[in-house]
mmCIF file of C-alpha atoms in Angstrom:
data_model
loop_
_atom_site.group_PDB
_atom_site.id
_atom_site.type_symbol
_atom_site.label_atom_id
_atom_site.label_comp_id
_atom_site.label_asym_id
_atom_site.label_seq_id
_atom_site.Cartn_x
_atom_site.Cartn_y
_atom_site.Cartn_z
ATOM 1 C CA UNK D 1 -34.488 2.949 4.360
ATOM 2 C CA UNK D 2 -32.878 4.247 1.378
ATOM 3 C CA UNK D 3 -30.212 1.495 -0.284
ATOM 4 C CA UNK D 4 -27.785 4.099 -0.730
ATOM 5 C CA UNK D 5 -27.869 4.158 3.161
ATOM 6 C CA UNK D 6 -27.769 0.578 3.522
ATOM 7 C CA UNK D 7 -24.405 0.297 1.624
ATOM 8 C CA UNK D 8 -23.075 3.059 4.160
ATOM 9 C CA UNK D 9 -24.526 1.217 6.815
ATOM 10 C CA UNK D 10 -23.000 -2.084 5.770
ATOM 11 C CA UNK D 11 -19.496 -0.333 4.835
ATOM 12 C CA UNK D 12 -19.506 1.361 8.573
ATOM 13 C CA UNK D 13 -19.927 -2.218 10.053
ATOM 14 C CA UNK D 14 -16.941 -3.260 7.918
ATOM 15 C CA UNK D 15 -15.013 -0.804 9.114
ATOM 16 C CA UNK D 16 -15.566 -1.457 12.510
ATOM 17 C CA UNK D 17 -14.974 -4.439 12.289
ATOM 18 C CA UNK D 18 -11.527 -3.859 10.858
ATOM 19 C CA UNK D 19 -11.052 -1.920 13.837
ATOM 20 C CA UNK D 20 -11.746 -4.608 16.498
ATOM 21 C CA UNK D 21 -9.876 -6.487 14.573
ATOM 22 C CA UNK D 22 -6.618 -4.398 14.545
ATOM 23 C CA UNK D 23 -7.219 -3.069 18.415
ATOM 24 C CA UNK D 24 -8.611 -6.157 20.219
ATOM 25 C CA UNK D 25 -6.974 -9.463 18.050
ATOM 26 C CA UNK D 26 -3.846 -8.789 16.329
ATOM 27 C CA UNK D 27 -1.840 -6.912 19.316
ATOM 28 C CA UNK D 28 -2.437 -10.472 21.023
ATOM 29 C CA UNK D 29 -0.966 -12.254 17.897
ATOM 30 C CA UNK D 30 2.847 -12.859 17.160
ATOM 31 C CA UNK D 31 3.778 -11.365 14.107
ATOM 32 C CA UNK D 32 7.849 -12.052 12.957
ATOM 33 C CA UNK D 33 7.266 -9.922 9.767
ATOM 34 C CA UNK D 34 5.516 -6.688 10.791
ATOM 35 C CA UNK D 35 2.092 -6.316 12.150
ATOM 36 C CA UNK D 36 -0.508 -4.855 9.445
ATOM 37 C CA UNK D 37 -2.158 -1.808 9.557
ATOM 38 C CA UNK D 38 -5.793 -3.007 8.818
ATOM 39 C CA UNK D 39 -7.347 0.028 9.080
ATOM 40 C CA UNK D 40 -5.080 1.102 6.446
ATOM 41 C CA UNK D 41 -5.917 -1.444 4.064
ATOM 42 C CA UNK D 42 -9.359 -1.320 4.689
ATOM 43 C CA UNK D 43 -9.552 2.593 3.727
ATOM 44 C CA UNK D 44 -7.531 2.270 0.452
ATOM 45 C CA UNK D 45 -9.804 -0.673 -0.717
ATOM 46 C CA UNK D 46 -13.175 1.235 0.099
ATOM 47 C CA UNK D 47 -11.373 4.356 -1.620
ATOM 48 C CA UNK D 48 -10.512 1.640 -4.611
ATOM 49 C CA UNK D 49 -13.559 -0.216 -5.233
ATOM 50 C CA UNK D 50 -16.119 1.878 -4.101
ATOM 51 C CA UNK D 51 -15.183 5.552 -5.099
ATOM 52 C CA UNK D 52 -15.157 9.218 -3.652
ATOM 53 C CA UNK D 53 -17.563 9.991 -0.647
ATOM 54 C CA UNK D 54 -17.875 6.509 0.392
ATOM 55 C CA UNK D 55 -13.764 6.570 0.390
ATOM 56 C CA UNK D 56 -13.501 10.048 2.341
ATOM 57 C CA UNK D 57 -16.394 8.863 5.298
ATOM 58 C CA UNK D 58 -14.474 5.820 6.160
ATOM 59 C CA UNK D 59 -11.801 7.536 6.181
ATOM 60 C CA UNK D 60 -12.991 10.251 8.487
ATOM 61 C CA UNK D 61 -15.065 7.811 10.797
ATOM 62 C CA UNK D 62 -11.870 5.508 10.922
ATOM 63 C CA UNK D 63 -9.402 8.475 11.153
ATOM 64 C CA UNK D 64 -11.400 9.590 14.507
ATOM 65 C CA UNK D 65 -11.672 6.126 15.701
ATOM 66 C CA UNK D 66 -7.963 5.743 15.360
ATOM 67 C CA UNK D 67 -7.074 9.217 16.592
ATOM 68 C CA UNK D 68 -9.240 8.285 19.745
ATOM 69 C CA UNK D 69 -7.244 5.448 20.940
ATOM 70 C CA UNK D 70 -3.445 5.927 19.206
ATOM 71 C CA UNK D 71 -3.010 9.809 18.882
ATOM 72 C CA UNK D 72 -2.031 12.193 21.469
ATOM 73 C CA UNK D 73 -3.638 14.810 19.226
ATOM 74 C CA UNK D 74 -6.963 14.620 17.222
ATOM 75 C CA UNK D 75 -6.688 14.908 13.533
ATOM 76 C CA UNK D 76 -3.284 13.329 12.545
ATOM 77 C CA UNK D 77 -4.882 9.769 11.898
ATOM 78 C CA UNK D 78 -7.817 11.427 10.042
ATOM 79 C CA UNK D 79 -5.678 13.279 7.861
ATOM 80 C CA UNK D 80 -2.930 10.186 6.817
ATOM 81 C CA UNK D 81 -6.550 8.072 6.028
ATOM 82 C CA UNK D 82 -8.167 10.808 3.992
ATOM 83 C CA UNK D 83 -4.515 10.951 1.873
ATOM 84 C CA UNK D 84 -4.602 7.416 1.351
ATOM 85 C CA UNK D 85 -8.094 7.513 0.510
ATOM 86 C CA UNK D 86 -7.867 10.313 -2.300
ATOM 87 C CA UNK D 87 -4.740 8.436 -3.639
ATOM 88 C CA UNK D 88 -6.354 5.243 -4.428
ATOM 89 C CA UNK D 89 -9.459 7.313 -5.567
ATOM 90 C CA UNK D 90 -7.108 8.826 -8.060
ATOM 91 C CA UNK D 91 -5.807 5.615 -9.109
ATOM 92 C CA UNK D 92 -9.483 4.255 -9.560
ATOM 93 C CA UNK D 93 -10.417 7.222 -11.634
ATOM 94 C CA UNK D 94 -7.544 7.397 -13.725
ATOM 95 C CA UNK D 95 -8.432 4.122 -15.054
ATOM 96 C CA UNK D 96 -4.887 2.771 -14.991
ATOM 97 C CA UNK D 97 -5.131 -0.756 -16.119
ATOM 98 C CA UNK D 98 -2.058 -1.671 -13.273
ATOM 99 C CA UNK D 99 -0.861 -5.380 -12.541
ATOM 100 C CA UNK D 100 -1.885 -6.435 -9.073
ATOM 101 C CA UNK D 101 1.827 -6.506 -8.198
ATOM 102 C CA UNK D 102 2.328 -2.453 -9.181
ATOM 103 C CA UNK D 103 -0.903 -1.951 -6.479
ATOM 104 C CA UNK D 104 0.731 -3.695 -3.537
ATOM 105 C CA UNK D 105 4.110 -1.594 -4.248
ATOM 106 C CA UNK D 106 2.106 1.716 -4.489
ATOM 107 C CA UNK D 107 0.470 0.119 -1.166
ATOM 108 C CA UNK D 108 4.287 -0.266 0.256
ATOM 109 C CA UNK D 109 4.615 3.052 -0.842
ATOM 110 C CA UNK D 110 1.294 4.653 0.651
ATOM 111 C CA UNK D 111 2.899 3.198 4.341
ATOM 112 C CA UNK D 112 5.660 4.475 4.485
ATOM 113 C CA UNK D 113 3.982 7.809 3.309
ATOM 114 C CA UNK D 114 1.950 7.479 6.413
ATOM 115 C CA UNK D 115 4.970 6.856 8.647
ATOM 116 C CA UNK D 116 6.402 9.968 7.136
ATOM 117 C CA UNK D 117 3.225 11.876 7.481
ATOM 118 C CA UNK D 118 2.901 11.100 11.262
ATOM 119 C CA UNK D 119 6.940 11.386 11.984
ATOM 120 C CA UNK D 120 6.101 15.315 10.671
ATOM 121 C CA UNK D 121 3.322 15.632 12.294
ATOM 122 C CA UNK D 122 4.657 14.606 15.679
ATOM 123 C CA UNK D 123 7.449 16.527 15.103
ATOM 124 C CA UNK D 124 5.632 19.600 14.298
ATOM 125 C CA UNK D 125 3.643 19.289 17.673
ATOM 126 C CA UNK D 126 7.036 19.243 19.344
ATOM 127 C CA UNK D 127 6.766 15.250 19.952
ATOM 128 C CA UNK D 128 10.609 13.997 20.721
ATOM 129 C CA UNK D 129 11.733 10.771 19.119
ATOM 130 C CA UNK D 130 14.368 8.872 17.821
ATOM 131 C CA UNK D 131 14.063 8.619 13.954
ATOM 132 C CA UNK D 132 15.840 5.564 13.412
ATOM 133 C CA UNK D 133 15.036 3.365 16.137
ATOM 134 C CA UNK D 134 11.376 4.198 16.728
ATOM 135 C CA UNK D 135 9.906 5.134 13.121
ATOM 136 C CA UNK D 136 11.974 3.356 10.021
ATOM 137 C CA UNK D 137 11.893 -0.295 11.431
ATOM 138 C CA UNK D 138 7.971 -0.062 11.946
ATOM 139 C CA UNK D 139 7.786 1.172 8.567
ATOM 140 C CA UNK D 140 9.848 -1.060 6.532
ATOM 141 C CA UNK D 141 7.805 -3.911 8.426
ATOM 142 C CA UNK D 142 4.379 -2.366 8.245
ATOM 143 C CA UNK D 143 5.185 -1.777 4.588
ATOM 144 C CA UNK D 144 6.044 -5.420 3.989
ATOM 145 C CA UNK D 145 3.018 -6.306 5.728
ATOM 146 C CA UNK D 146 0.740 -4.565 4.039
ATOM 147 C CA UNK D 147 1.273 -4.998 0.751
ATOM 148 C CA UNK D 148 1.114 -8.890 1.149
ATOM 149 C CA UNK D 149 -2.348 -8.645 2.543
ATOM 150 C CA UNK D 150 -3.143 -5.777 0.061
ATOM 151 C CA UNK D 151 -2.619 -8.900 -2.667
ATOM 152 C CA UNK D 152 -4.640 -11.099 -0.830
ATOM 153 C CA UNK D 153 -7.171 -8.152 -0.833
ATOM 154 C CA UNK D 154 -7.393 -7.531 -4.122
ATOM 155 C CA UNK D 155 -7.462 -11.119 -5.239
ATOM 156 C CA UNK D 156 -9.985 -12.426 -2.440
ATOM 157 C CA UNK D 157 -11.995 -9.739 -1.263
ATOM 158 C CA UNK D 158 -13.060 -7.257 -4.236
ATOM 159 C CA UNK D 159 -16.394 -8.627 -4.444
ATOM 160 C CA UNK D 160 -16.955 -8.107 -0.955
ATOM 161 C CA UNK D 161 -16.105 -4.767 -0.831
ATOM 162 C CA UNK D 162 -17.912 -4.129 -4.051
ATOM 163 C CA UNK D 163 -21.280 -5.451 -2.962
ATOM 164 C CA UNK D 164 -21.299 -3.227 0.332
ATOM 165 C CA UNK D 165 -20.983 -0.135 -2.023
ATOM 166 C CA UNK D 166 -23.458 -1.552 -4.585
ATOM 167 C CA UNK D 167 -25.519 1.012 -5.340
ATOM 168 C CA UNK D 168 -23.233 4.476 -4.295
ATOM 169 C CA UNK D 169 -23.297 5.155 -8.274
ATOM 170 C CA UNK D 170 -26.929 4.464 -8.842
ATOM 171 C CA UNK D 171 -27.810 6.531 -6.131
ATOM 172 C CA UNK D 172 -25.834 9.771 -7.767
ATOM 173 C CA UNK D 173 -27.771 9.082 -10.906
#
């Protein structure tokens, strides 16, 4: 088997795994802060570290997985992780030389984008809800959340993530 397909192979079983992890474990754990959105994190980093196609397939395999199980409608889920994708594709390619703590704000940023992107979205299919109550306190928490584990991402894991998209350059070569 080709090691460019190895690296997709091993990035898909990350993913996955970030996805039992969000759907099986965490709803069963107490959070007082906000509960992370994994998946989330998990697309931006691939989308950081890695680079473009890797970036857009796990974020159309985890978009569908996610649709599957929290969307009334297929698509919406796919869509917010293919944004967030592209956006920290942008920021890898730019080369911005950014401090950690500017990433985890653009993170806090990119969530509450996504809120924002599925409050329109549900709207738009005619979906009633109540702005305040059901969508801004998830988001400020989420937010929060996420861009303390984003640190802890980008300070622990890097490597990690790095080594399961090893060769996606060499193999474009």
């Amino acid at each position: 088997m080709n090691e460019r397909y190895k690296d997709y192979v091993r990035l898909l079983l990350m993913g996955i795994g970030f996805f039992l992890l969000e759907t099986a474990v965490l709803p069963m754990l107490p959070f007082a802060w906000g509960k992370p959105n994994l998946l989330l994190l998990f697309v931006a980093a691939v989308g950081f570290y890695v680079g473009l196609l890797p970036g857009m397939l796990t974020a159309v395999i985890l978009g569908a997985m996610a649709d599957a199980l929290f969307s009334p409608l297929l698509g919406p889920w796919i869509m917010i992780y293919l944004t967030v994708a592209w956006i920290f594709i942008k920021i890898r390619e730019s080369e911005w030389e950014a401090e950690k703590i500017y990433l985890a704000g653009i993170m806090g940023l990119v969530t509450v984008l996504t809120y924002l992107m599925m409050a329109f979205l549900l709207f738009f299919f005619g979906y009633q809800y109540q702005w305040v109550t059901e969508i801004l306190p998830f988001a400020a928490t989420e937010a929060v959340a996420n861009m303390g584990l984003w640190i802890v991402l980008l300070w622990l894991f890097p490597k990690v993530i790095r080594e399961a998209g090893k060769d996606y350059m060499s193999a474009l070569r």
